[in-house]
Coordinates of C-alpha atoms in Angstrom, one line a residue:
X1 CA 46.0 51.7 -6.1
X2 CA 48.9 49.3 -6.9
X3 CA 50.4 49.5 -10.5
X4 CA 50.2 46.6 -12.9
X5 CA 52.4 43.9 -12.7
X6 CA 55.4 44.5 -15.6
X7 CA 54.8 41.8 -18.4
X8 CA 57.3 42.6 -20.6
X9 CA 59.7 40.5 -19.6
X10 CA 57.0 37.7 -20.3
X11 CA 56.6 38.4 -23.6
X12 CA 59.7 39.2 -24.3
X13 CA 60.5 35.1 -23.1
X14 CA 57.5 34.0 -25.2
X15 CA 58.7 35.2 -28.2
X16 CA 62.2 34.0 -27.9
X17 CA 61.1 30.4 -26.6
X18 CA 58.6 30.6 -30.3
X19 CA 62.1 31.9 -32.5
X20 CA 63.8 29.3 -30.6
X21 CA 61.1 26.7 -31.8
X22 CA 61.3 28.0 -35.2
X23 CA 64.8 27.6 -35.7
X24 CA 64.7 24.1 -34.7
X25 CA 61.7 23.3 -37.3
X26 CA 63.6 25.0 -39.8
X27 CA 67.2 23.5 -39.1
X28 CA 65.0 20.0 -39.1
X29 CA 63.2 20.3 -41.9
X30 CA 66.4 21.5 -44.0
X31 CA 68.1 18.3 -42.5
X32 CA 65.2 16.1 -43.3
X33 CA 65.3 18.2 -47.4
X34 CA 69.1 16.8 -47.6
X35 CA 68.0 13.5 -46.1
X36 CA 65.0 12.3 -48.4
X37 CA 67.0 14.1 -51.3
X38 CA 69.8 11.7 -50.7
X39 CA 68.0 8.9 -50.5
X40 CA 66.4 9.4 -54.0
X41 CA 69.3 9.7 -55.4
X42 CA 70.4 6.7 -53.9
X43 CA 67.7 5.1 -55.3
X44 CA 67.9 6.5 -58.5
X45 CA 71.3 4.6 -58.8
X46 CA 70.2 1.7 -57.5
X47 CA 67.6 0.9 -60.2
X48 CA 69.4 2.3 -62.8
X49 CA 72.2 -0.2 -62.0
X50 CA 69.9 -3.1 -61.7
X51 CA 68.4 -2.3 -65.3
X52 CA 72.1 -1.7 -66.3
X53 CA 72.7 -5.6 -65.6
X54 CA 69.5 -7.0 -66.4
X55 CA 68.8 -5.4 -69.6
X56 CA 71.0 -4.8 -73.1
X57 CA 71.1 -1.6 -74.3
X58 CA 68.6 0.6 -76.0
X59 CA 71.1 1.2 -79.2
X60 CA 71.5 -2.7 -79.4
X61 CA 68.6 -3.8 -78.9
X62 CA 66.9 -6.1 -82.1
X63 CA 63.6 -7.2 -81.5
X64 CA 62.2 -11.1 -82.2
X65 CA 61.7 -10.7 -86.0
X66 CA 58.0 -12.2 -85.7
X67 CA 57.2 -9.0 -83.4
X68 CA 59.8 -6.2 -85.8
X69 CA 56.6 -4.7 -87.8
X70 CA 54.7 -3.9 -84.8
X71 CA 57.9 -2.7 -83.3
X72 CA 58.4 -0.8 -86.2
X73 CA 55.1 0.9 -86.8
X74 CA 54.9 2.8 -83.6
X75 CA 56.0 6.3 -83.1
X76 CA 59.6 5.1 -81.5
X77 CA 61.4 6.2 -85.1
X78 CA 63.4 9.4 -83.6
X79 CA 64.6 7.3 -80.4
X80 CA 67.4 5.2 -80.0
X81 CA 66.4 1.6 -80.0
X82 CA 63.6 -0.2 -80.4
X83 CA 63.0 -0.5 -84.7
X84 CA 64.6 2.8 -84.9
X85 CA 68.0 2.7 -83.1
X86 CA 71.7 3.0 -84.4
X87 CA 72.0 -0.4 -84.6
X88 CA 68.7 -1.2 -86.5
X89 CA 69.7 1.4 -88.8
X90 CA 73.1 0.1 -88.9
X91 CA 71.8 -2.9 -90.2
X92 CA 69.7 -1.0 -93.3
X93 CA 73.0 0.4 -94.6
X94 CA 75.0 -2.4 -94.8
X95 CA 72.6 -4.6 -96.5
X96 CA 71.2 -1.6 -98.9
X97 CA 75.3 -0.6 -99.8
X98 CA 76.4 -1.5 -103.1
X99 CA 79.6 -3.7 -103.4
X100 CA 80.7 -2.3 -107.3
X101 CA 81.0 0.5 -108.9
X102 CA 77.9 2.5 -109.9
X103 CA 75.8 -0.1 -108.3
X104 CA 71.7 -0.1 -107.8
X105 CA 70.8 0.8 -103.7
X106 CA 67.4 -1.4 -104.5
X107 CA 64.4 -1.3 -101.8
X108 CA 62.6 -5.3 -103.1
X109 CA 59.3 -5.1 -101.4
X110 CA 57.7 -8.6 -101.3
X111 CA 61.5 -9.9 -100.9
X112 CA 60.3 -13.2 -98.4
X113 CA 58.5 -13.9 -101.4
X114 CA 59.1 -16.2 -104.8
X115 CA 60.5 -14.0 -107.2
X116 CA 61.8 -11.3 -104.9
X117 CA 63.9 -13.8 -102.6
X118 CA 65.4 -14.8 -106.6
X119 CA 65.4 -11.3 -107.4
X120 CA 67.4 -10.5 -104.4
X121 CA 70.0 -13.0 -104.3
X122 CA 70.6 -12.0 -108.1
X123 CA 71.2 -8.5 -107.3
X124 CA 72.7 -8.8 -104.4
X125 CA 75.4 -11.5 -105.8
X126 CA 76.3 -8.8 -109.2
X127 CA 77.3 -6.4 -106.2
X128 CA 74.7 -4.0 -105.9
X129 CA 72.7 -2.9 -102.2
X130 CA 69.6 -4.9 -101.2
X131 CA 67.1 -4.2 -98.8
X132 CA 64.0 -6.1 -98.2
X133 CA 60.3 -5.0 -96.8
X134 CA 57.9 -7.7 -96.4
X135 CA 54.7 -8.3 -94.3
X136 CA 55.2 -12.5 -93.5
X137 CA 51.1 -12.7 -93.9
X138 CA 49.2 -16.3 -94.4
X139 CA 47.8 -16.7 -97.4
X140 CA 50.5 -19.7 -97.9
X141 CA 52.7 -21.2 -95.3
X142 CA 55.1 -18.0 -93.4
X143 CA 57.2 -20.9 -92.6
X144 CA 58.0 -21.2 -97.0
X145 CA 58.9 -17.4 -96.5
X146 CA 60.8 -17.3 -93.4
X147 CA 62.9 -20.1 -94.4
X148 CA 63.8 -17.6 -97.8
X149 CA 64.5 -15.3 -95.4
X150 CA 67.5 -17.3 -94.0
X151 CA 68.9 -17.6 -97.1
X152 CA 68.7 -14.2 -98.0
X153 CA 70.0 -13.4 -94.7
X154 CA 73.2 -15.6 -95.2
X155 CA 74.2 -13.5 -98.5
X156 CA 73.9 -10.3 -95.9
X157 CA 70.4 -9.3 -97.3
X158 CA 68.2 -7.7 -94.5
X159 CA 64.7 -7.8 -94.6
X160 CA 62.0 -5.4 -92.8
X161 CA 59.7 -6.9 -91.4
X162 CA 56.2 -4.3 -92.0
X163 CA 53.6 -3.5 -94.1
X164 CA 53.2 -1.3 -97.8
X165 CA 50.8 0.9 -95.9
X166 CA 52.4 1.3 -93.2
X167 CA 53.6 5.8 -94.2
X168 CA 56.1 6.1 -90.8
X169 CA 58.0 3.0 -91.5
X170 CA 58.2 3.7 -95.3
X171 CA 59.1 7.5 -94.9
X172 CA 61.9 6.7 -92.1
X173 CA 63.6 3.6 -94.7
X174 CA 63.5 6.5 -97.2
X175 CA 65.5 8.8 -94.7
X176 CA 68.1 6.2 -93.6
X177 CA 68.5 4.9 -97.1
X178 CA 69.1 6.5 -100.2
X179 CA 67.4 4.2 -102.9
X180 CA 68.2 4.6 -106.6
X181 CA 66.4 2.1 -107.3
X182 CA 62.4 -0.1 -106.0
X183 CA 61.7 -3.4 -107.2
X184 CA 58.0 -3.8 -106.0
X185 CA 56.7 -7.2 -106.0
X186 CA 54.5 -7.0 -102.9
X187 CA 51.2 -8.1 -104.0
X188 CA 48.2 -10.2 -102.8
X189 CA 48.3 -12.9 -105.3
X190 CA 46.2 -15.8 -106.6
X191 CA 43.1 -15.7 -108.7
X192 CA 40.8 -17.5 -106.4
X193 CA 41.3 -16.5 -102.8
X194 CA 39.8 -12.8 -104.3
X195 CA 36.4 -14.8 -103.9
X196 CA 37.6 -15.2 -100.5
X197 CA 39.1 -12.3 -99.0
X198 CA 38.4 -9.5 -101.8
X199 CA 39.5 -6.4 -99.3
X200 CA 43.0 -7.7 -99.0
X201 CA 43.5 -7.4 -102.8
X202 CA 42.2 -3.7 -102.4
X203 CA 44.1 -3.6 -99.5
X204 CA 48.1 -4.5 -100.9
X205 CA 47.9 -4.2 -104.8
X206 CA 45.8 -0.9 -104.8
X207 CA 46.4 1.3 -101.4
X208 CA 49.6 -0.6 -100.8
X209 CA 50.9 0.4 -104.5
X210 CA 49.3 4.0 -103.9
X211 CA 51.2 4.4 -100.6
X212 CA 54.7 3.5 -102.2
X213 CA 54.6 5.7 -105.1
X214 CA 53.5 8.4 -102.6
X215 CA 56.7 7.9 -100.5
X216 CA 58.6 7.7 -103.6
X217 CA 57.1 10.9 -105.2
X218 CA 58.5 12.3 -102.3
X219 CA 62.1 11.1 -101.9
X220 CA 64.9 13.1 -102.9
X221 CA 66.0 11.9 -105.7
X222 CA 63.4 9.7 -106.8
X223 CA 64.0 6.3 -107.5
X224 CA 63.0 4.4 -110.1
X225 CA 60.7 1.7 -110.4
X226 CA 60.4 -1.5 -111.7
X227 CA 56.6 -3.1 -110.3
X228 CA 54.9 -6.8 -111.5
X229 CA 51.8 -6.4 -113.0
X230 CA 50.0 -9.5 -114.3
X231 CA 49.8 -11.5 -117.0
X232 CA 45.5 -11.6 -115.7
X233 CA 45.3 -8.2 -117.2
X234 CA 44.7 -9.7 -120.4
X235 CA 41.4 -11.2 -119.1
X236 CA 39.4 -12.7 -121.5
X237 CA 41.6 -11.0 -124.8
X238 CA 41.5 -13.6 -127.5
X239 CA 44.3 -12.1 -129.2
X240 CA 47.2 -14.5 -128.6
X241 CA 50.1 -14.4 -128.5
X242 CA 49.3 -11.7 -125.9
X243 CA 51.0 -8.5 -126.4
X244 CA 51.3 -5.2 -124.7
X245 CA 49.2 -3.8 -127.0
X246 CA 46.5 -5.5 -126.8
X247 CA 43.2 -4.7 -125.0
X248 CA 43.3 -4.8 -120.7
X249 CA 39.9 -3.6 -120.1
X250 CA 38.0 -7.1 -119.8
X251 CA 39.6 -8.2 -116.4
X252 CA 38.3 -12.0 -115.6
X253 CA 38.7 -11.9 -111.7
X254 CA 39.2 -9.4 -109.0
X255 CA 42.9 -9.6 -109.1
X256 CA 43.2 -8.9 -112.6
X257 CA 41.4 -5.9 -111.8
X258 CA 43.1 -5.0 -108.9
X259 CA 46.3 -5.2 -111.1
X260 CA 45.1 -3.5 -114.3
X261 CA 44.2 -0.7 -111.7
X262 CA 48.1 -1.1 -110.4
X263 CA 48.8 -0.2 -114.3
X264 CA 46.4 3.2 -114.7
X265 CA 47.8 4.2 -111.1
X266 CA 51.4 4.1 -112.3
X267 CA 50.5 6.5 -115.1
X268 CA 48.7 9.0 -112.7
X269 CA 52.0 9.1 -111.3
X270 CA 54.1 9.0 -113.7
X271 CA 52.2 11.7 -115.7
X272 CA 52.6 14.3 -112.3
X273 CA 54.9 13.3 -110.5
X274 CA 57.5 12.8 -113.0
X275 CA 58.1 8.8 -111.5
X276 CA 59.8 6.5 -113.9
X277 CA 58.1 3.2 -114.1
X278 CA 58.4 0.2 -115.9
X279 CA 55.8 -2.7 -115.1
X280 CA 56.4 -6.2 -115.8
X281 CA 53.4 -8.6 -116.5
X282 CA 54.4 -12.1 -115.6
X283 CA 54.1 -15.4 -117.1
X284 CA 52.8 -18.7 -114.5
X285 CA 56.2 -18.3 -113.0
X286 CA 57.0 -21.3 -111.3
X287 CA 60.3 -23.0 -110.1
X288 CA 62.2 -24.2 -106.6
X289 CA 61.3 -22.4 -103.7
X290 CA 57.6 -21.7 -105.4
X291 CA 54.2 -20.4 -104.1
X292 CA 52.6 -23.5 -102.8
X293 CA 49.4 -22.3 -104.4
X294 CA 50.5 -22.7 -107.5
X295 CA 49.2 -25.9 -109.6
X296 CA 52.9 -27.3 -110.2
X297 CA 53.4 -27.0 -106.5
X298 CA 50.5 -29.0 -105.1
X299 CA 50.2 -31.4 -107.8
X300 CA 53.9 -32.4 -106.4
X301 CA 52.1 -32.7 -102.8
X302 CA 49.2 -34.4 -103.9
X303 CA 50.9 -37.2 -106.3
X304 CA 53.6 -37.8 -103.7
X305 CA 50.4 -38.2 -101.1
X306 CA 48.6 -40.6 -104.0
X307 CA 45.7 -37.9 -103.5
X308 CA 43.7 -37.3 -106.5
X309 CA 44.1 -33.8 -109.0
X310 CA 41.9 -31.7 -110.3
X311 CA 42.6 -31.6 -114.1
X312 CA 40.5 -28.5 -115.3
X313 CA 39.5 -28.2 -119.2
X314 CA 37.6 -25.5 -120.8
X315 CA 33.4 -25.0 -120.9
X316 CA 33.6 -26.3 -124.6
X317 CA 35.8 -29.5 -123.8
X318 CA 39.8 -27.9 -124.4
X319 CA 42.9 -28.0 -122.6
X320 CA 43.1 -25.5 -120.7
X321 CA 47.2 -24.0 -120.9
X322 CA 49.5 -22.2 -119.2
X323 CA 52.8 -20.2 -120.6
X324 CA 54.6 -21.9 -117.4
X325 CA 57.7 -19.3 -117.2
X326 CA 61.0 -20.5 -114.9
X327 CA 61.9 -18.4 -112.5
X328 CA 65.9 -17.8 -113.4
X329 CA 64.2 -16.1 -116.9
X330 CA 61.7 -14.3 -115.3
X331 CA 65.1 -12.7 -112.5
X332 CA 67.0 -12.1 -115.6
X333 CA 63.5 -9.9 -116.9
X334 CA 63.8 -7.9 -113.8
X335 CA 67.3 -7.4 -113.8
X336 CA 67.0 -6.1 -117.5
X337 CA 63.8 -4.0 -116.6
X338 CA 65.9 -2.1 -113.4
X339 CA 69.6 -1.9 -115.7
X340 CA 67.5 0.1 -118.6
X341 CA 65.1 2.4 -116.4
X342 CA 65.7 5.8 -116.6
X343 CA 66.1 8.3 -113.8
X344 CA 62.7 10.0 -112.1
X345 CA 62.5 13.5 -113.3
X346 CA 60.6 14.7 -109.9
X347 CA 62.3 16.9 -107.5
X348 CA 60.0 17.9 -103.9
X349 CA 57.1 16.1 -105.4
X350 CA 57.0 18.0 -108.7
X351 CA 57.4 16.6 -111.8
X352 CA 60.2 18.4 -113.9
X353 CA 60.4 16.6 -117.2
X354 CA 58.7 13.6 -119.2
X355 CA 59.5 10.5 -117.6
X356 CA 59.9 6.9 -118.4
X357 CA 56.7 4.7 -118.7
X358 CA 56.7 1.2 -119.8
X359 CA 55.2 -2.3 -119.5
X360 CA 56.7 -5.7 -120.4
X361 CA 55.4 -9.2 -120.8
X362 CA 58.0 -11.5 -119.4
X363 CA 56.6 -15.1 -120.4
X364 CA 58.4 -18.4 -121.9
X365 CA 56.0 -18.1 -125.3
X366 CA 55.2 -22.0 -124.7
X367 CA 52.1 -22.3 -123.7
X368 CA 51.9 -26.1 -122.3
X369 CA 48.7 -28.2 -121.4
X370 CA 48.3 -28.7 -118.1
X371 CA 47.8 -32.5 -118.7
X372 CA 51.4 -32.1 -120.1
X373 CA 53.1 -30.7 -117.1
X374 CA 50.9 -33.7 -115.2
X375 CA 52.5 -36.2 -117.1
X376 CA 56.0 -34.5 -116.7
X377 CA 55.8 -34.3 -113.2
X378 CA 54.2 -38.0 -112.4
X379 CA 57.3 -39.2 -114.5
X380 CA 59.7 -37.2 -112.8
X381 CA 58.1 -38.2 -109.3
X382 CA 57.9 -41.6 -110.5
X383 CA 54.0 -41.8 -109.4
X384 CA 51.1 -41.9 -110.9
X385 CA 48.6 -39.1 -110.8
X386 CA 45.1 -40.0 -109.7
X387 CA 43.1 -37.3 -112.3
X388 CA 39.6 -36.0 -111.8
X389 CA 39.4 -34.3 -114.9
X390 CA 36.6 -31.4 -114.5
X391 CA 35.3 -28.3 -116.1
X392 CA 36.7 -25.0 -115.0
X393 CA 34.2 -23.4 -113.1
X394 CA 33.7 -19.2 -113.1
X395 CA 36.5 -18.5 -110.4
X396 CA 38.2 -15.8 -112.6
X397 CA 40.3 -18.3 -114.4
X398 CA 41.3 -17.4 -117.9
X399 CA 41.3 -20.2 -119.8
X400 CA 45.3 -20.1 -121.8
X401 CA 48.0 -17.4 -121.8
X402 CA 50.4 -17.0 -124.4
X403 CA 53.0 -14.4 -124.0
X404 CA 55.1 -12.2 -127.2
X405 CA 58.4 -11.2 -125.9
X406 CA 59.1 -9.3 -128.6
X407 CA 59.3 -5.9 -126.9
X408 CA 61.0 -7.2 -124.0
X409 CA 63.6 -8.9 -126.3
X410 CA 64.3 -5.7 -127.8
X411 CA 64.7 -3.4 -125.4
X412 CA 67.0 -5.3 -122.6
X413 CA 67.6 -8.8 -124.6
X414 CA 64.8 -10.9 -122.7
X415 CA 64.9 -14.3 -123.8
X416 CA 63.9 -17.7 -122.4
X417 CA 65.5 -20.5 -122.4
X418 CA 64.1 -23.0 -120.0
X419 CA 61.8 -25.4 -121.3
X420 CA 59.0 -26.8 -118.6
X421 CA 60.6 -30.5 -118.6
X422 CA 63.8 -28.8 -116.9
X423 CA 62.5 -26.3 -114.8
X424 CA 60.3 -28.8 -113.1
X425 CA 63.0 -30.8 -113.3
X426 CA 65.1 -28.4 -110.6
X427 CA 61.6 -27.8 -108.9
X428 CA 61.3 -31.3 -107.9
X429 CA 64.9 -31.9 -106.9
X430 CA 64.8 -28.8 -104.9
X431 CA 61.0 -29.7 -103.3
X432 CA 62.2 -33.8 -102.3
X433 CA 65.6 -31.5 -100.8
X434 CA 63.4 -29.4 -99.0
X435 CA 60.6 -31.5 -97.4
X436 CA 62.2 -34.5 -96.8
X437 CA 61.5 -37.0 -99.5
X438 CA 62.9 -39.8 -100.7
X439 CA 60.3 -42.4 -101.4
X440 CA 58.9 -43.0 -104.8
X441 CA 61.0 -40.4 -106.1
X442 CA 63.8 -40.8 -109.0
X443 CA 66.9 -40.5 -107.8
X444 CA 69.0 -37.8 -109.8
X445 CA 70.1 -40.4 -112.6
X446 CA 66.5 -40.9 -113.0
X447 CA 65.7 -37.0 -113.1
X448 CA 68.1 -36.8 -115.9
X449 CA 66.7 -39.5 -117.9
X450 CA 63.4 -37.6 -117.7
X451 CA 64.8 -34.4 -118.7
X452 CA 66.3 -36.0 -121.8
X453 CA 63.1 -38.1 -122.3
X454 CA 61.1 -34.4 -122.7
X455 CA 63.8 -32.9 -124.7
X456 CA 63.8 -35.2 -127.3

């Protein structure tokens, strides 16, 4: 029998011909590795140029101010860039850095508004830091407020745009700035819009207010804070002059309510937290760059437009009157109420001492008829009002306020000293300035005439 054929020779090719083939897949996929790994980092640099070019940096970038507070209420804070970057942090600094000695490092919340744009440019022209917050919203005009914003912005003073209950943004303004000092005038205001929209007076003057202090329990040091209250916490009080010890528990409207409850809050916090707080319950402020929903103001537009007035008086046939208080006293109030606050005694949230609690009236003591300031203004605007003299109807409105500035006085010198006929006076050279007008209206000659026609 033949022997078997040798295959070992065979097999021995076989597997050399299959290492052969694996060397090759191997040697090709390591060239292929270097190859695509190459060409992703060529890639990489490629795009990273292009959005190099196209694109400013993170650090530098500012956002459109109309989109900041939704830019600023994300989760972006620890990043660089977008509402929290150097840059935009940058910006904080230099606008909240006091320019004299011992100066106030002041957060003014409601700083787009009437009094705190005043309030601002006061502080911030003595030398001390300024930094706004504000939420732009609509109850009146934005355009009013973003127009005080660019004068506020040419004295250096920054403003945030965001909201009071927005915690993140708050807390991170807190850790880039070290305030000594809040002047919180944030507030949903007017009487009768709270028929309207009730939740956003619950919203701003009672969560808002809570938020704040909450932040500012925190803070290390606390600051201290001066807040407006409301002259509406007197409701229907029959006491008058008003004074700040008289009754507050007879609120005539839901904004009354909302800032007598402002009032109870800031003792709660005061009494544990150890927050020093002063409030200040205005007067019918009025004066240039005004609320527009404010009688003075739209009696202006309406006489100028030969539209006719509603001339309210009282359910048993009186003038109803206002303490109409000009803004430049009301500033100087604030200023006084910040310059004699005492320090927070809270350290980490715990109260370590008694702490300063006050509340001030800050009115003209003058209470005028508002026929009066009709018949001021249609002389100063050299038009005649057409009246529609009706009764008040149950909207909340009190019918007079009358305002002792005695404690005030004493304690950081308040005193008033402009009487309606002038400050409507600078109102209506400042609203003809800022709309536009010249028809009908007196020239400035004629202005002063009227001014000494009311003075005497």
């Amino acid at each position: 029998m033949a022997p078997p054929p040798d295959t070992s020779k065979t097999v021995k090719l076989e597997r050399y011909n299959s290492y052969v083939r694996r060397l090759h897949f191997t040697t090709l996929l390591h060239s292929s590795s270097k190859f695509f790994f190459r060409a992703t980092i060529l890639i990489a640099l490629v795009l990273i140029l292009f959005f190099t070019l196209n694109h400013p940096p993170l650090s530098d970038y500012d956002p459109p101010h109309h989109h900041r507070h939704v830019l600023l209420s994300t989760s972006l804070f620890p990043s660089v860039g977008v509402g929290g970057g150097a840059s935009w942090e940058k910006q904080l600094r230099h606008s909240a850095t006091p320019r004299r000695p011992n100066g106030f490092t002041v957060l003014v919340t409601g700083a787009a508004g009437f009094v705190g744009s005043h309030c601002s440019l006061a502080l911030k022209k003595r030398g001390d830091g300024v930094l706004g917050l504000d939420n732009f919203n609509d109850y009146y005009d934005p355009t009013l407020k973003r127009d005080r914003r660019k004068l506020l912005q040419k004295h250096q003073i920054f403003i945030v745009e965001g909201d009071l209950n927005d915690t993140p943004l708050l807390n991170k303004l807190f850790d880039v700035v070290p305030f000594t000092h809040v002047l919180h005038l944030a507030a949903q205001a007017g009487v009768r819009y709270a028929m309207m929209n009730p939740q956003s007076y619950v919203a701003s003057n009672v969560a808002g207010f809570i938020n704040l202090l909450e932040v500012c329990k925190s803070a290390n040091p606390q600051p201290s804070i001066v807040w407006a209250s409301s002259s509406s916490v007197y409701g229907l009080n029959t006491d008058v002059p008003f004074s700040e010890s008289d009754r507050t528990d007879q609120p005539a409207s839901l904004y009354a309510a909302t800032k007598k409850a402002g009032e109870e809050i800031a003792h709660t916090y005061n009494h544990i937290y150890g927050l020093a707080l002063t409030g200040l319950r205005f007067f019918t402020v009025y004066g240039p760059w005004g609320r527009p929903d404010m009688a003075y103001f739209f009696f202006t537009k309406d006489i100028l437009q030969g539209k006719p007035i509603d001339v309210y008086k009282t359910q048993d046939e009186k003038e109803v009157a206002r303490d109409f208080t000009y803004i430049d006293d009301v500033v100087k109030g604030c200023l006084g109420a910040l310059d004699t606050a005492e320090k927070s005694t809270g350290s980490g949230g715990k109260k370590k001492g008694p702490a300063q609690l006050r509340v001030y009236n800050l009115g003209n003591t003058s209470p005028v008829p508002v026929g009066r300031l009709v018949s001021i203004l249609e002389n100063l605007l050299n038009t005649k009002a057409k009246k529609h003299v009706i009764r008040m109807p149950r909207n909340g409105d009190v019918p007079y306020t009358h305002a002792n500035v005695s404690l005030a006085y004493k304690d950081f010198g308040y005193r008033p000293t402009t009487d309606l006929a002038s400050g409507l006076r600078k109102f209506v050279k400042w609203y003809v300035s800022y709309y536009g007008i010249q028809s009908r209206v007196k020239k400035e000659k004629g202005l002063n005439n009227a001014h000494a026609e009311e003075s005497s």
